[in-house]
């Protein structure tokens, strides 16, 4: 196990997996917010926002500059756990166009190591519309495979089989008198929107109006991420933010 993986291995290998289907295709939801496609041995992550910390520092906001190392460490853990033949990153993998110029050499080395021996598919996002110099693999606007479409921004009219990111979904519920708000995978069975995987990323409540045109016929299920698993919550139980 690499040092990065060892530092950030907060996922026990025997933790239970949660299974959902998108257009009839089964995926396991990892507690980290990644998806695992077991039939194809493909790992899917969204919105890494690498080098967000250094971008904040450039703007005068001093935050700990360890977000890239933490995020890549978590991916390293998942690669050790699942042994994927391919990784798909669903856009906004880098926080801005200059992120690759700021990334630390050791983090660039970790990234190169993660891509070695497997396919890596980078989907362009609104934060990173152009391919950074530090990545290897394919750089695409979207990727289609097995009846599924992997893209950054969800499309209103093309729901069937879509897996996207961009919106950083979180869900809010009341449990035994207490309010719980956590990252989630939100799905109606036709499409799924993944939570942001990056260490410094926030979230948008799935009851926000931005989600309404994406799930017009029913309230979707939110698979809320817990400490050891993901658990489904019916859309009728989800609360809005104040």
PDB file of C-alpha atoms in Angstrom, residues 14-166:
ATOM      1  CA  UNK A  14     -15.274  -5.701   4.801  1.00  0.00           C
ATOM      2  CA  UNK A  15     -17.802  -2.896   4.902  1.00  0.00           C
ATOM      3  CA  UNK A  16     -21.110  -3.758   3.189  1.00  0.00           C
ATOM      4  CA  UNK A  17     -21.765  -2.458  -0.307  1.00  0.00           C
ATOM      5  CA  UNK A  18     -24.993  -0.871  -1.490  1.00  0.00           C
ATOM      6  CA  UNK A  19     -26.287  -1.748  -4.941  1.00  0.00           C
ATOM      7  CA  UNK A  20     -28.381   0.421  -7.244  1.00  0.00           C
ATOM      8  CA  UNK A  21     -29.256   0.117 -10.924  1.00  0.00           C
ATOM      9  CA  UNK A  22     -29.079   2.749 -13.660  1.00  0.00           C
ATOM     10  CA  UNK A  23     -31.025   1.764 -16.785  1.00  0.00           C
ATOM     11  CA  UNK A  24     -30.937  -1.794 -15.488  1.00  0.00           C
ATOM     12  CA  UNK A  25     -27.151  -1.837 -15.015  1.00  0.00           C
ATOM     13  CA  UNK A  26     -26.056  -2.678 -11.428  1.00  0.00           C
ATOM     14  CA  UNK A  27     -23.522  -0.504  -9.612  1.00  0.00           C
ATOM     15  CA  UNK A  28     -22.127  -0.690  -6.113  1.00  0.00           C
ATOM     16  CA  UNK A  29     -22.076   2.591  -4.182  1.00  0.00           C
ATOM     17  CA  UNK A  30     -18.890   2.896  -2.191  1.00  0.00           C
ATOM     18  CA  UNK A  31     -19.148   4.867   1.095  1.00  0.00           C
ATOM     19  CA  UNK A  32     -16.658   7.335  -0.389  1.00  0.00           C
ATOM     20  CA  UNK A  33     -19.176   8.420  -3.035  1.00  0.00           C
ATOM     21  CA  UNK A  34     -17.568   6.516  -5.909  1.00  0.00           C
ATOM     22  CA  UNK A  35     -19.432   4.005  -8.064  1.00  0.00           C
ATOM     23  CA  UNK A  36     -18.103   0.553  -8.846  1.00  0.00           C
ATOM     24  CA  UNK A  37     -19.308  -1.182 -12.020  1.00  0.00           C
ATOM     25  CA  UNK A  38     -18.400  -4.793 -11.205  1.00  0.00           C
ATOM     26  CA  UNK A  39     -19.359  -6.315 -14.556  1.00  0.00           C
ATOM     27  CA  UNK A  40     -16.907  -4.004 -16.340  1.00  0.00           C
ATOM     28  CA  UNK A  41     -14.432  -3.469 -13.470  1.00  0.00           C
ATOM     29  CA  UNK A  42     -14.787   0.303 -13.831  1.00  0.00           C
ATOM     30  CA  UNK A  43     -14.500   2.823 -10.999  1.00  0.00           C
ATOM     31  CA  UNK A  44     -16.362   6.129 -11.388  1.00  0.00           C
ATOM     32  CA  UNK A  45     -15.681   9.340  -9.440  1.00  0.00           C
ATOM     33  CA  UNK A  46     -16.929  12.896  -9.911  1.00  0.00           C
ATOM     34  CA  UNK A  47     -15.750  16.427  -9.170  1.00  0.00           C
ATOM     35  CA  UNK A  48     -12.312  15.884  -7.674  1.00  0.00           C
ATOM     36  CA  UNK A  49     -11.492  19.629  -7.870  1.00  0.00           C
ATOM     37  CA  UNK A  50      -7.786  18.956  -7.499  1.00  0.00           C
ATOM     38  CA  UNK A  51      -5.791  22.020  -6.427  1.00  0.00           C
ATOM     39  CA  UNK A  52      -8.804  23.887  -5.078  1.00  0.00           C
ATOM     40  CA  UNK A  53      -6.747  24.663  -1.984  1.00  0.00           C
ATOM     41  CA  UNK A  54      -3.976  26.299  -3.987  1.00  0.00           C
ATOM     42  CA  UNK A  55      -6.551  28.225  -6.005  1.00  0.00           C
ATOM     43  CA  UNK A  56      -7.971  29.612  -2.776  1.00  0.00           C
ATOM     44  CA  UNK A  57      -4.463  30.566  -1.637  1.00  0.00           C
ATOM     45  CA  UNK A  58      -3.876  32.527  -4.839  1.00  0.00           C
ATOM     46  CA  UNK A  59      -7.003  34.518  -3.991  1.00  0.00           C
ATOM     47  CA  UNK A  60      -5.737  35.261  -0.474  1.00  0.00           C
ATOM     48  CA  UNK A  61      -7.707  32.580   1.399  1.00  0.00           C
ATOM     49  CA  UNK A  62      -5.187  30.515   3.308  1.00  0.00           C
ATOM     50  CA  UNK A  63      -6.380  26.933   3.701  1.00  0.00           C
ATOM     51  CA  UNK A  64      -4.340  23.783   4.320  1.00  0.00           C
ATOM     52  CA  UNK A  65      -2.761  22.855   0.953  1.00  0.00           C
ATOM     53  CA  UNK A  66      -3.384  19.144   1.272  1.00  0.00           C
ATOM     54  CA  UNK A  67      -6.632  18.615  -0.622  1.00  0.00           C
ATOM     55  CA  UNK A  68      -5.021  17.093  -3.720  1.00  0.00           C
ATOM     56  CA  UNK A  69      -2.973  14.609  -1.688  1.00  0.00           C
ATOM     57  CA  UNK A  70      -6.038  13.654   0.381  1.00  0.00           C
ATOM     58  CA  UNK A  71      -8.252  13.170  -2.676  1.00  0.00           C
ATOM     59  CA  UNK A  72      -5.672  11.128  -4.572  1.00  0.00           C
ATOM     60  CA  UNK A  73      -5.032   9.077  -1.439  1.00  0.00           C
ATOM     61  CA  UNK A  74      -8.697   8.130  -1.270  1.00  0.00           C
ATOM     62  CA  UNK A  75      -8.642   7.094  -4.929  1.00  0.00           C
ATOM     63  CA  UNK A  76      -5.540   5.007  -4.240  1.00  0.00           C
ATOM     64  CA  UNK A  77      -7.446   3.172  -1.512  1.00  0.00           C
ATOM     65  CA  UNK A  78     -10.293   2.430  -3.916  1.00  0.00           C
ATOM     66  CA  UNK A  79      -7.907   1.197  -6.601  1.00  0.00           C
ATOM     67  CA  UNK A  80      -6.349  -1.190  -4.076  1.00  0.00           C
ATOM     68  CA  UNK A  81      -9.772  -2.370  -2.971  1.00  0.00           C
ATOM     69  CA  UNK A  82     -11.376  -2.934  -6.360  1.00  0.00           C
ATOM     70  CA  UNK A  83      -8.474  -3.324  -8.792  1.00  0.00           C
ATOM     71  CA  UNK A  84     -10.271  -1.467 -11.595  1.00  0.00           C
ATOM     72  CA  UNK A  85      -9.238  -1.939 -15.197  1.00  0.00           C
ATOM     73  CA  UNK A  86     -10.446   1.630 -15.850  1.00  0.00           C
ATOM     74  CA  UNK A  87     -11.269   4.791 -13.923  1.00  0.00           C
ATOM     75  CA  UNK A  88     -13.726   7.428 -15.148  1.00  0.00           C
ATOM     76  CA  UNK A  89     -13.490  10.940 -13.703  1.00  0.00           C
ATOM     77  CA  UNK A  90     -16.682  12.855 -14.476  1.00  0.00           C
ATOM     78  CA  UNK A  91     -15.350  16.363 -14.966  1.00  0.00           C
ATOM     79  CA  UNK A  92     -14.148  19.207 -12.752  1.00  0.00           C
ATOM     80  CA  UNK A  93     -11.285  16.909 -11.875  1.00  0.00           C
ATOM     81  CA  UNK A  94      -9.122  20.042 -11.689  1.00  0.00           C
ATOM     82  CA  UNK A  95     -10.401  23.187 -10.033  1.00  0.00           C
ATOM     83  CA  UNK A  96      -9.251  25.574 -12.756  1.00  0.00           C
ATOM     84  CA  UNK A  97      -7.203  25.817 -15.938  1.00  0.00           C
ATOM     85  CA  UNK A  98      -3.978  26.556 -14.037  1.00  0.00           C
ATOM     86  CA  UNK A  99      -4.257  23.687 -11.565  1.00  0.00           C
ATOM     87  CA  UNK A 100      -1.697  21.533 -13.345  1.00  0.00           C
ATOM     88  CA  UNK A 101       0.868  24.337 -13.014  1.00  0.00           C
ATOM     89  CA  UNK A 102       0.377  24.400  -9.230  1.00  0.00           C
ATOM     90  CA  UNK A 103       0.187  20.685  -8.461  1.00  0.00           C
ATOM     91  CA  UNK A 104       3.060  19.459  -6.298  1.00  0.00           C
ATOM     92  CA  UNK A 105       5.519  17.054  -7.991  1.00  0.00           C
ATOM     93  CA  UNK A 106       4.738  14.301  -5.492  1.00  0.00           C
ATOM     94  CA  UNK A 107       1.001  14.626  -6.183  1.00  0.00           C
ATOM     95  CA  UNK A 108       1.619  14.562  -9.930  1.00  0.00           C
ATOM     96  CA  UNK A 109       3.647  11.414  -9.344  1.00  0.00           C
ATOM     97  CA  UNK A 110       0.791   9.838  -7.377  1.00  0.00           C
ATOM     98  CA  UNK A 111      -1.604  10.672 -10.191  1.00  0.00           C
ATOM     99  CA  UNK A 112       0.702   9.109 -12.770  1.00  0.00           C
ATOM    100  CA  UNK A 113       1.048   6.014 -10.609  1.00  0.00           C
ATOM    101  CA  UNK A 114      -2.709   5.610 -10.294  1.00  0.00           C
ATOM    102  CA  UNK A 115      -3.091   5.699 -14.082  1.00  0.00           C
ATOM    103  CA  UNK A 116      -0.318   3.190 -14.706  1.00  0.00           C
ATOM    104  CA  UNK A 117      -1.563  -0.192 -15.875  1.00  0.00           C
ATOM    105  CA  UNK A 118      -5.206   0.840 -16.328  1.00  0.00           C
ATOM    106  CA  UNK A 119      -7.296   2.972 -18.647  1.00  0.00           C
ATOM    107  CA  UNK A 120      -8.181   6.402 -17.361  1.00  0.00           C
ATOM    108  CA  UNK A 121     -11.026   8.358 -18.941  1.00  0.00           C
ATOM    109  CA  UNK A 122     -11.202  12.048 -18.105  1.00  0.00           C
ATOM    110  CA  UNK A 123     -14.495  13.788 -18.906  1.00  0.00           C
ATOM    111  CA  UNK A 124     -14.150  17.544 -19.402  1.00  0.00           C
ATOM    112  CA  UNK A 125     -16.009  19.780 -16.963  1.00  0.00           C
ATOM    113  CA  UNK A 126     -16.881  23.452 -16.721  1.00  0.00           C
ATOM    114  CA  UNK A 127     -13.881  24.051 -14.437  1.00  0.00           C
ATOM    115  CA  UNK A 128     -11.488  22.080 -16.645  1.00  0.00           C
ATOM    116  CA  UNK A 129     -12.697  22.281 -20.256  1.00  0.00           C
ATOM    117  CA  UNK A 130      -9.180  21.674 -21.615  1.00  0.00           C
ATOM    118  CA  UNK A 131      -6.806  18.787 -20.981  1.00  0.00           C
ATOM    119  CA  UNK A 132      -4.156  19.580 -18.317  1.00  0.00           C
ATOM    120  CA  UNK A 133      -0.584  18.704 -19.170  1.00  0.00           C
ATOM    121  CA  UNK A 134      -0.154  16.443 -16.133  1.00  0.00           C
ATOM    122  CA  UNK A 135      -2.730  13.781 -17.049  1.00  0.00           C
ATOM    123  CA  UNK A 136      -2.494  10.638 -19.121  1.00  0.00           C
ATOM    124  CA  UNK A 137      -5.390   8.756 -20.663  1.00  0.00           C
ATOM    125  CA  UNK A 138      -8.354   9.850 -22.769  1.00  0.00           C
ATOM    126  CA  UNK A 139      -9.830  13.344 -22.470  1.00  0.00           C
ATOM    127  CA  UNK A 140     -13.436  13.385 -23.714  1.00  0.00           C
ATOM    128  CA  UNK A 141     -16.580  15.488 -23.585  1.00  0.00           C
ATOM    129  CA  UNK A 142     -18.552  12.352 -22.678  1.00  0.00           C
ATOM    130  CA  UNK A 143     -18.114   8.598 -22.797  1.00  0.00           C
ATOM    131  CA  UNK A 144     -20.702   6.024 -23.876  1.00  0.00           C
ATOM    132  CA  UNK A 145     -20.495   2.359 -23.056  1.00  0.00           C
ATOM    133  CA  UNK A 146     -22.942  -0.474 -22.475  1.00  0.00           C
ATOM    134  CA  UNK A 147     -26.018   1.682 -22.983  1.00  0.00           C
ATOM    135  CA  UNK A 148     -24.777   4.273 -20.474  1.00  0.00           C
ATOM    136  CA  UNK A 149     -23.565   7.831 -20.973  1.00  0.00           C
ATOM    137  CA  UNK A 150     -20.970   9.310 -18.636  1.00  0.00           C
ATOM    138  CA  UNK A 151     -20.783  13.112 -18.684  1.00  0.00           C
ATOM    139  CA  UNK A 152     -20.130  16.048 -16.374  1.00  0.00           C
ATOM    140  CA  UNK A 153     -23.339  18.079 -16.511  1.00  0.00           C
ATOM    141  CA  UNK A 154     -26.631  16.173 -16.526  1.00  0.00           C
ATOM    142  CA  UNK A 155     -28.798  16.849 -19.571  1.00  0.00           C
ATOM    143  CA  UNK A 156     -32.480  17.614 -19.132  1.00  0.00           C
ATOM    144  CA  UNK A 157     -33.680  15.693 -22.200  1.00  0.00           C
ATOM    145  CA  UNK A 158     -31.304  12.732 -22.197  1.00  0.00           C
ATOM    146  CA  UNK A 159     -31.909  10.907 -18.932  1.00  0.00           C
ATOM    147  CA  UNK A 160     -31.911   7.208 -19.840  1.00  0.00           C
ATOM    148  CA  UNK A 161     -28.643   5.662 -18.773  1.00  0.00           C
ATOM    149  CA  UNK A 162     -26.952   8.908 -17.791  1.00  0.00           C
ATOM    150  CA  UNK A 163     -24.357   9.100 -15.013  1.00  0.00           C
ATOM    151  CA  UNK A 164     -23.162  12.624 -14.226  1.00  0.00           C
ATOM    152  CA  UNK A 165     -21.714  14.897 -11.578  1.00  0.00           C
ATOM    153  CA  UNK A 166     -21.534  18.713 -11.456  1.00  0.00           C
TER     154      UNK A 166
END
